[in-house]
Coordinates of C-alpha atoms in Angstrom, one line a residue:
Chain A
X25 CA 143.6 -0.4 61.9
X26 CA 147.2 -0.2 61.0
X27 CA 149.5 -2.2 58.9
X28 CA 151.0 -4.2 61.7
X29 CA 147.4 -5.2 62.8
X30 CA 146.5 -6.5 59.4
X31 CA 149.7 -8.5 59.2
X32 CA 149.1 -10.1 62.5
X33 CA 145.4 -10.6 62.0
X34 CA 144.4 -10.9 58.4
X35 CA 140.7 -11.3 58.8
X36 CA 140.2 -8.2 61.0
X37 CA 139.0 -5.8 58.2
X38 CA 137.1 -8.5 56.3
X39 CA 135.5 -9.6 59.6
X40 CA 134.4 -6.1 60.6
X41 CA 133.0 -5.3 57.2
X42 CA 131.2 -8.7 56.8
X43 CA 129.8 -8.3 60.3
X44 CA 128.5 -4.8 59.6
X45 CA 126.9 -5.8 56.4
X46 CA 125.2 -8.8 58.1
X47 CA 124.0 -6.5 60.9
X48 CA 122.4 -4.2 58.3
X49 CA 121.1 -7.2 56.4
X50 CA 119.5 -8.6 59.5
X51 CA 117.7 -5.3 60.2
X52 CA 116.6 -5.1 56.6
X53 CA 115.2 -8.7 56.7
X54 CA 113.5 -8.0 60.0
X55 CA 111.8 -5.0 58.5
X56 CA 110.6 -7.1 55.5
X57 CA 109.3 -9.6 58.0
X58 CA 107.2 -6.8 59.7
X59 CA 106.0 -5.7 56.2
X60 CA 105.0 -9.2 55.4
X61 CA 103.0 -9.4 58.6
X62 CA 101.2 -6.1 57.8
X63 CA 100.6 -7.5 54.2
X64 CA 98.9 -10.5 55.6
X65 CA 96.9 -8.9 58.4
X66 CA 96.4 -5.4 57.1
X67 CA 96.4 -5.6 53.3
X68 CA 94.8 -2.2 52.7
X69 CA 97.2 -0.4 55.0
X70 CA 100.1 -2.2 53.5
X71 CA 99.2 -1.0 49.9
X72 CA 98.4 2.5 51.1
X73 CA 101.5 3.1 53.2
X74 CA 104.2 0.4 53.0
X75 CA 104.2 -1.1 49.5
X76 CA 106.7 1.4 48.0
X77 CA 108.9 1.3 51.1
X78 CA 109.0 -2.4 51.1
X79 CA 110.0 -2.5 47.5
X80 CA 113.0 -0.4 48.4
X81 CA 114.0 -2.7 51.3
X82 CA 113.4 -5.7 49.1
X83 CA 115.9 -4.5 46.5
X84 CA 118.3 -3.3 49.1
X85 CA 118.3 -6.6 51.0
X86 CA 118.4 -8.7 47.8
X87 CA 121.6 -6.9 46.7
X88 CA 123.1 -6.9 50.2
X89 CA 122.4 -10.6 50.5
X90 CA 124.6 -11.4 47.5
X91 CA 127.2 -8.9 48.7
X92 CA 127.3 -10.6 52.0
X93 CA 127.9 -13.9 50.2
X94 CA 131.0 -12.3 48.6
X95 CA 132.3 -10.8 51.8
X96 CA 131.6 -14.1 53.5
X97 CA 133.9 -15.9 51.1
X98 CA 136.6 -13.2 51.5
X99 CA 136.3 -13.3 55.2
X100 CA 136.4 -17.1 55.3
X101 CA 139.7 -17.0 53.4
X102 CA 141.1 -14.5 55.7
X103 CA 139.9 -16.4 58.8
X104 CA 141.8 -19.5 57.6
X105 CA 144.8 -17.4 56.8
X106 CA 144.7 -16.0 60.4
X107 CA 144.3 -19.4 61.9
X108 CA 147.0 -21.0 59.8
X109 CA 149.3 -18.1 60.8
X110 CA 149.0 -19.2 64.4
X111 CA 148.7 -23.0 63.8
X112 CA 150.4 -24.1 60.7
X113 CA 149.0 -27.6 61.2
X114 CA 145.4 -26.4 61.0
X115 CA 144.0 -28.9 58.4
X116 CA 142.1 -26.5 56.1
X117 CA 144.0 -24.3 53.7
X118 CA 142.5 -21.2 52.3
X119 CA 141.8 -22.9 49.0
X120 CA 140.2 -25.8 50.8
X121 CA 137.9 -23.3 52.7
X122 CA 136.6 -21.9 49.4
X123 CA 136.3 -25.4 47.9
X124 CA 134.1 -26.4 50.8
X125 CA 131.6 -23.6 49.9
X126 CA 131.1 -24.8 46.3
X127 CA 127.4 -25.8 45.8
X128 CA 126.7 -29.4 46.7
X129 CA 130.2 -29.8 48.2
X130 CA 129.0 -27.3 50.8
X131 CA 126.5 -29.9 52.1
X132 CA 129.5 -31.4 53.8
X133 CA 131.9 -28.5 53.6
X134 CA 129.7 -26.2 55.7
X135 CA 129.7 -28.4 58.8
X136 CA 133.3 -29.5 58.2
X137 CA 134.6 -26.0 58.1
X138 CA 132.8 -24.8 61.2
X139 CA 133.6 -28.0 63.1
X140 CA 137.3 -27.5 62.5
X141 CA 137.0 -23.9 63.6
X142 CA 135.3 -24.7 66.9
X143 CA 137.7 -27.5 67.6
X144 CA 140.6 -25.1 67.0
X145 CA 139.0 -22.5 69.4
X146 CA 138.3 -25.2 71.9
X147 CA 142.1 -25.7 72.3
X148 CA 142.2 -22.2 73.9
X149 CA 140.6 -22.3 77.4
X150 CA 139.4 -18.7 77.2
X151 CA 137.5 -19.5 74.0
X152 CA 135.8 -22.7 75.1
X153 CA 132.5 -21.1 75.6
X154 CA 132.6 -19.5 72.1
X155 CA 133.6 -22.8 70.6
X156 CA 130.6 -24.4 72.2
X157 CA 128.3 -21.7 70.7
X158 CA 129.8 -22.4 67.2
X159 CA 129.3 -26.1 67.7
X160 CA 125.6 -25.6 68.7
X161 CA 124.9 -23.3 65.8
X162 CA 126.0 -25.7 63.0
X163 CA 122.8 -27.7 62.8
X164 CA 120.4 -24.7 63.0
X165 CA 122.5 -23.0 60.3
X166 CA 121.8 -26.0 58.0
X167 CA 118.2 -25.7 58.8
X168 CA 117.9 -22.0 57.9
X169 CA 120.3 -22.3 55.0
X170 CA 118.5 -25.2 53.2
X171 CA 115.2 -25.5 55.1
X172 CA 113.3 -22.5 53.6
X173 CA 113.2 -23.8 50.0
X174 CA 112.2 -27.3 51.2
X175 CA 109.4 -26.2 53.5
X176 CA 108.1 -23.7 50.9
X177 CA 107.9 -26.5 48.3
X178 CA 106.1 -28.8 50.6
X179 CA 103.6 -26.1 51.6
X180 CA 102.9 -24.9 48.1
X181 CA 102.6 -28.4 46.7
X182 CA 100.3 -29.8 49.3
X183 CA 98.4 -26.7 50.5
X184 CA 97.6 -24.3 47.6
X185 CA 96.0 -21.8 50.0
X186 CA 99.1 -21.5 52.1
X187 CA 100.7 -18.7 50.1
X188 CA 100.6 -16.2 53.0
X189 CA 102.0 -18.6 55.5
X190 CA 104.7 -19.6 53.0
X191 CA 105.5 -15.9 52.6
X192 CA 105.7 -15.4 56.3
X193 CA 107.8 -18.5 56.8
X194 CA 110.1 -17.3 54.0
X195 CA 110.6 -13.9 55.7
X196 CA 111.2 -15.6 59.1
X197 CA 113.7 -17.9 57.6
X198 CA 115.6 -15.2 55.8
X199 CA 115.7 -13.0 58.9
X200 CA 116.8 -16.0 61.0
X201 CA 119.4 -16.9 58.5
X202 CA 120.9 -13.4 58.4
X203 CA 120.8 -13.3 62.2
X204 CA 122.5 -16.7 62.6
X205 CA 125.3 -15.7 60.1
X206 CA 125.7 -12.5 62.0
X207 CA 126.1 -14.3 65.3
X208 CA 128.5 -16.9 63.8
X209 CA 130.6 -14.2 62.2
X210 CA 130.6 -12.2 65.4
X211 CA 131.7 -15.1 67.6
X212 CA 134.5 -16.2 65.2
X213 CA 135.6 -12.6 64.7
X214 CA 135.7 -11.8 68.4
X215 CA 137.5 -15.1 69.2
X216 CA 140.2 -14.2 66.7
X217 CA 140.4 -10.6 68.2
X218 CA 140.9 -12.2 71.6
X219 CA 143.5 -14.6 70.4
X220 CA 145.3 -11.7 68.6
X221 CA 145.2 -9.5 71.7
X222 CA 146.5 -12.4 73.8
X223 CA 149.4 -12.9 71.4
X224 CA 150.2 -9.2 71.4
X225 CA 150.1 -9.1 75.2
X226 CA 152.4 -12.1 75.3
X227 CA 154.8 -10.4 72.9
X228 CA 154.9 -7.3 75.1
Chain B
X23 CA 158.7 33.0 61.8
X24 CA 155.6 31.0 62.7
X25 CA 155.8 27.3 62.6
X26 CA 153.4 25.4 60.5
X27 CA 151.4 23.2 62.9
X28 CA 151.8 19.5 62.4
X29 CA 148.9 17.7 60.8
X30 CA 147.5 15.2 63.1
X31 CA 146.8 12.1 61.0
X32 CA 144.2 10.8 63.5
X33 CA 142.3 14.1 63.6
X34 CA 139.5 13.0 61.4
X35 CA 139.3 9.7 63.2
X36 CA 139.2 11.6 66.6
X37 CA 136.6 14.1 65.5
X38 CA 134.3 12.0 63.4
X39 CA 135.3 8.5 64.5
X40 CA 136.0 7.8 60.8
X41 CA 138.3 5.0 59.9
X42 CA 139.1 3.0 56.8
X43 CA 136.7 0.2 57.8
X44 CA 133.8 2.5 58.3
X45 CA 134.4 4.2 55.0
X46 CA 134.6 0.8 53.3
X47 CA 131.3 -0.3 55.0
X48 CA 129.6 2.9 54.0
X49 CA 130.8 2.6 50.4
X50 CA 129.7 -1.0 50.2
X51 CA 126.3 -0.1 51.6
X52 CA 125.9 2.5 49.0
X53 CA 125.8 -0.3 46.4
X54 CA 122.5 -1.8 47.6
X55 CA 121.1 1.7 48.3
X56 CA 121.8 2.8 44.8
X57 CA 120.3 -0.5 43.5
X58 CA 117.2 0.1 45.6
X59 CA 116.9 3.7 44.2
X60 CA 117.3 2.5 40.6
X61 CA 115.1 -0.6 41.1
X62 CA 112.1 1.3 42.5
X63 CA 112.4 4.6 40.5
X64 CA 109.0 5.2 38.8
X65 CA 109.3 3.8 35.2
X66 CA 105.8 2.7 34.4
X67 CA 105.5 0.3 31.5
X68 CA 102.7 -1.7 30.1
X69 CA 103.6 -5.4 29.9
X70 CA 102.1 -7.9 27.5
X71 CA 102.7 -11.6 28.1
X72 CA 102.8 -14.3 25.5
X73 CA 99.4 -14.9 24.1
X74 CA 97.1 -17.9 24.8
X75 CA 94.6 -19.5 22.4
X76 CA 91.1 -19.9 23.7
X77 CA 88.5 -21.9 21.8
X78 CA 85.3 -20.0 21.0
X79 CA 83.5 -22.8 22.7
X80 CA 84.6 -21.1 25.9
X81 CA 82.2 -18.4 24.9
X82 CA 79.4 -20.8 24.3
X83 CA 79.8 -20.6 20.6
X84 CA 79.7 -23.9 18.7
X85 CA 82.6 -23.2 16.4
X86 CA 86.0 -24.8 16.0
X87 CA 88.2 -21.7 15.9
X88 CA 90.3 -20.0 18.6
X89 CA 90.7 -16.4 19.7
X90 CA 94.1 -15.1 20.9
X91 CA 94.3 -13.3 24.2
X92 CA 97.2 -11.7 26.0
X93 CA 97.7 -10.9 29.7
X94 CA 98.6 -7.3 30.2
X95 CA 99.2 -5.0 33.1
X96 CA 101.4 -2.3 34.5
X97 CA 104.9 -2.6 36.0
X98 CA 105.7 0.6 37.8
X99 CA 109.4 0.1 38.1
X100 CA 112.3 -2.3 37.4
X101 CA 111.5 -4.4 40.4
X102 CA 107.9 -4.9 39.3
X103 CA 109.2 -5.8 35.8
X104 CA 111.5 -8.4 37.4
X105 CA 108.5 -9.7 39.4
X106 CA 106.5 -10.1 36.2
X107 CA 109.4 -12.0 34.6
X108 CA 109.9 -14.3 37.6
X109 CA 106.3 -15.0 38.5
X110 CA 105.3 -15.7 34.9
X111 CA 108.4 -17.7 34.1
X112 CA 108.8 -16.2 30.7
X113 CA 111.7 -15.2 28.6
X114 CA 112.9 -13.6 25.4
X115 CA 110.2 -12.2 23.1
X116 CA 107.5 -13.9 25.1
X117 CA 107.0 -10.7 27.1
X118 CA 107.1 -7.1 26.0
X119 CA 107.3 -3.9 28.0
X120 CA 106.1 -0.7 26.5
X121 CA 107.0 2.4 28.5
X122 CA 104.1 4.8 29.3
X123 CA 104.0 8.2 30.8
X124 CA 103.4 8.2 34.6
X125 CA 100.3 10.4 34.2
X126 CA 98.8 7.9 31.7
X127 CA 98.9 5.0 34.2
X128 CA 95.4 5.7 35.7
X129 CA 93.7 6.0 32.4
X130 CA 95.4 2.9 31.1
X131 CA 94.2 0.9 34.2
X132 CA 90.7 2.3 33.6
X133 CA 90.8 1.2 30.0
X134 CA 91.8 -2.3 31.1
X135 CA 88.8 -2.7 33.2
X136 CA 86.2 -1.2 30.8
X137 CA 84.0 -3.7 28.9
X138 CA 82.0 -1.4 26.6
X139 CA 84.3 -2.1 23.6
X140 CA 84.2 -5.9 24.3
X141 CA 80.4 -5.8 24.2
X142 CA 80.3 -3.7 21.1
X143 CA 82.7 -6.1 19.3
X144 CA 80.7 -9.1 20.4
X145 CA 77.5 -7.4 19.3
X146 CA 78.9 -6.6 15.8
X147 CA 80.2 -10.2 15.6
X148 CA 76.7 -11.6 16.2
X149 CA 75.3 -9.1 13.7
X150 CA 77.8 -9.7 10.9
X151 CA 77.7 -13.5 11.4
X152 CA 73.9 -13.6 11.4
X153 CA 73.8 -11.4 8.2
X154 CA 76.3 -13.6 6.4
X155 CA 74.5 -16.8 7.5
X156 CA 71.1 -15.5 6.4
X157 CA 72.7 -14.6 3.0
X158 CA 74.2 -18.0 2.6
X159 CA 71.1 -19.8 3.7
X160 CA 68.6 -17.8 1.7
X161 CA 70.8 -16.6 -1.1
X162 CA 69.9 -13.0 -0.1
X163 CA 66.2 -13.6 -0.1
X164 CA 64.0 -11.5 2.2
X165 CA 64.1 -12.4 5.8
X166 CA 62.1 -9.9 7.9
X167 CA 64.1 -7.3 9.8
X168 CA 62.3 -8.0 13.1
X169 CA 63.0 -11.8 12.9
X170 CA 66.7 -11.1 12.2
X171 CA 66.8 -8.6 15.0
X172 CA 65.2 -11.1 17.5
X173 CA 67.6 -13.8 16.5
X174 CA 70.6 -11.5 17.0
X175 CA 69.3 -10.2 20.3
X176 CA 68.8 -13.7 21.7
X177 CA 72.3 -14.8 20.6
X178 CA 74.0 -11.7 21.8
X179 CA 72.3 -12.0 25.2
X180 CA 73.5 -15.6 25.5
X181 CA 77.0 -14.6 24.4
X182 CA 77.1 -11.8 27.0
X183 CA 76.8 -14.4 29.8
X184 CA 80.2 -15.8 28.8
X185 CA 82.0 -12.5 28.6
X186 CA 81.9 -11.7 32.3
X187 CA 85.6 -12.2 33.1
X188 CA 87.0 -10.8 29.8
X189 CA 88.3 -7.4 28.8
X190 CA 89.4 -6.1 25.4
X191 CA 87.7 -6.3 22.1
X192 CA 90.0 -8.4 20.0
X193 CA 87.9 -11.6 20.1
X194 CA 85.3 -10.1 17.7
X195 CA 86.6 -11.5 14.5
X196 CA 87.1 -15.1 15.7
X197 CA 83.8 -15.0 17.6
X198 CA 82.2 -14.0 14.3
X199 CA 83.7 -16.9 12.5
X200 CA 82.7 -19.3 15.3
X201 CA 79.1 -18.0 15.1
X202 CA 79.1 -18.5 11.4
X203 CA 80.2 -22.1 11.9
X204 CA 77.5 -22.5 14.5
X205 CA 74.7 -21.1 12.4
X206 CA 75.7 -23.0 9.3
X207 CA 76.8 -26.2 11.0
X208 CA 80.3 -26.0 9.5
X209 CA 83.5 -27.1 11.0
X210 CA 86.4 -25.2 9.4
X211 CA 88.9 -27.2 11.4
X212 CA 87.8 -30.4 9.8
X213 CA 87.2 -32.2 13.1
X214 CA 90.1 -30.5 14.9
X215 CA 92.7 -31.5 12.4
X216 CA 93.6 -27.9 11.6
X217 CA 94.0 -25.2 14.2
X218 CA 92.6 -21.8 13.2
X219 CA 93.1 -18.7 15.4
X220 CA 93.2 -15.0 15.0
X221 CA 92.7 -11.6 16.5
X222 CA 90.8 -8.6 15.4
X223 CA 87.9 -6.5 16.6
X224 CA 84.6 -6.5 14.9
X225 CA 83.2 -3.2 13.8
X226 CA 80.2 -2.0 11.9
X227 CA 79.4 -3.7 8.6
X228 CA 81.6 -6.7 9.6
X229 CA 84.8 -4.7 9.3
X230 CA 87.8 -6.0 11.1
X231 CA 89.6 -3.5 13.4
X232 CA 93.2 -3.4 14.6
X233 CA 94.3 -4.9 17.9
X234 CA 97.1 -4.6 20.5
X235 CA 99.8 -7.1 21.6
X236 CA 99.8 -8.8 18.2
X237 CA 103.5 -9.9 18.5
X238 CA 102.8 -11.8 21.7
X239 CA 99.6 -13.3 20.3
X240 CA 101.5 -14.6 17.2
X241 CA 104.2 -16.1 19.4
X242 CA 101.5 -17.7 21.6
X243 CA 99.8 -19.0 18.4
X244 CA 103.1 -20.5 17.2
X245 CA 103.7 -22.1 20.5
X246 CA 100.1 -23.5 20.5
X247 CA 100.8 -25.0 17.0
X248 CA 98.2 -22.9 15.2
X249 CA 98.1 -23.5 11.4
X250 CA 96.3 -20.4 10.3
X251 CA 96.1 -17.0 12.0
X252 CA 93.9 -14.1 11.0
X253 CA 95.0 -10.5 11.5
X254 CA 93.4 -7.2 10.5
X255 CA 94.3 -5.9 7.1
X256 CA 95.1 -2.4 8.1
X257 CA 98.1 -1.5 6.1
X258 CA 96.0 1.0 4.1
X259 CA 95.1 2.9 7.3
X260 CA 98.2 2.5 9.5
X261 CA 101.0 1.6 7.2
X262 CA 104.1 0.2 9.0
X263 CA 102.5 0.9 12.3
X264 CA 99.5 -1.4 11.7
X265 CA 98.9 -5.0 12.5
X266 CA 99.4 -6.2 9.0
X267 CA 102.9 -4.9 8.8
X268 CA 103.6 -6.0 12.4
X269 CA 102.5 -9.5 11.6
X270 CA 104.8 -9.7 8.6
X271 CA 107.7 -8.3 10.7
X272 CA 107.1 -10.7 13.5
X273 CA 106.8 -13.7 11.2
X274 CA 110.2 -12.8 9.6
X275 CA 112.0 -12.1 12.9
X276 CA 110.8 -15.2 14.7
X277 CA 110.6 -17.4 11.6
X278 CA 107.0 -18.4 12.4
X279 CA 105.7 -21.4 10.6
X280 CA 102.0 -20.6 10.8
X281 CA 100.2 -19.0 7.9
X282 CA 99.2 -15.4 8.5
X283 CA 96.2 -14.1 6.6
X284 CA 95.1 -10.5 6.8
X285 CA 91.4 -9.8 6.3
X286 CA 89.4 -6.6 6.0
X287 CA 86.0 -8.1 6.9
X288 CA 84.5 -11.1 8.5
X289 CA 83.2 -12.1 5.0
X290 CA 86.8 -12.1 3.7
X291 CA 87.8 -14.6 6.4
X292 CA 84.8 -16.8 5.7
X293 CA 85.4 -16.8 2.0
X294 CA 89.0 -17.5 2.5
X295 CA 88.3 -20.5 4.8
X296 CA 85.7 -21.9 2.4
X297 CA 88.1 -22.0 -0.5
X298 CA 91.2 -23.0 1.5
X299 CA 93.2 -26.0 0.5
X300 CA 94.7 -27.3 3.7
X301 CA 97.3 -29.4 2.0
X302 CA 99.0 -26.2 0.8
X303 CA 99.0 -24.8 4.3
X304 CA 100.6 -27.9 5.7
X305 CA 103.1 -28.1 2.9
X306 CA 104.5 -24.7 3.8

């Protein structure tokens, strides 16, 4: 990366870093999912061999999750900066992008932000396919973002013996959530890279 | 003159593929890695949760008083401490962690599961309560040793059936008071209007022995709106380290409203309850 890159493409570094953290986070969550399966189906083996290792991954993933949240916000600001650099009439400003992620507002803001992004990408013929992917991911993202808590509450309230299923479901949801965010970040990041390259080629 | 070779700014990048982004990612990943290291580093500590009050009726004793119990266990590292906090939904002084040496963990866990001291304390409670009851009924007249022994054995055997899931010996004093109420058909709580609880082991000759986790028991008692709480009078033996001093300290620190009474023997507790003016207690 050099200075001219970062000027032309503000979200490049934030996107790469956020993407890398999400990739590591997804792997961590996947390992925790495996540990959970072993816990449920091989309790003795789990306590003999995996308990201490899982503790390490649990702390690692927990801290990484919140770090990803911070890098996500930074990346989102940079993405909007990048888009508005190319299209000054893009309706969401950087402050607006952050405001849409405030708890409760994000119930609407989440879909609104990504809808505008996919609509913007859809204006570029070479990004149409990526725009469709983003569009299709919005509803599942809501599901993995908010669904875990709701399903867990229902399970625990109505089926007191469902603790292991609830644990497994929680691990699946967390892994899926990380994976979805990784995919979303990757698609948006790569789209911006493509747009940037196209602009550079046009300039040359 | 030899020329100094130009430094290639991209040399590191070419050789190791290192760039700013990768360094940043690596540095950021160090944060959760360090957190994982610190969070799971062995730091064993005994935890004691806020006490709960159990009626002696749970032990099959027809008394009105309560014994305090605490839930204890081992948290091996900071993560496990956090799990205890979050799973028990407790805060502040309601939970206490006392660090222990790693090589003491096994013996601590063994102590937790042993029941010999519990049985001993229960046996002494039966013995002391029976002796006091016989004294109060007969005024100290002769009751044959074998009759007394049979009475005690039968009561102790019945009591044992209720101690299956318990550990620790701190219920001795209150069990003794409850057994005295049962034997003499007395209700010290005046039909449940006053809540009497306490903690103390029962030793030979009706002596009350010191207990652990008193702070959490007192906090639990205050939360359960206990009016009167018995603690072992052990200042003479342990000074500031004992239960008596601890109780005074906890009462001052947490501004507890309950009345704390330290007793040396079961007889002291019974005598105190018999002469107690409840109006004074409630006026405090």
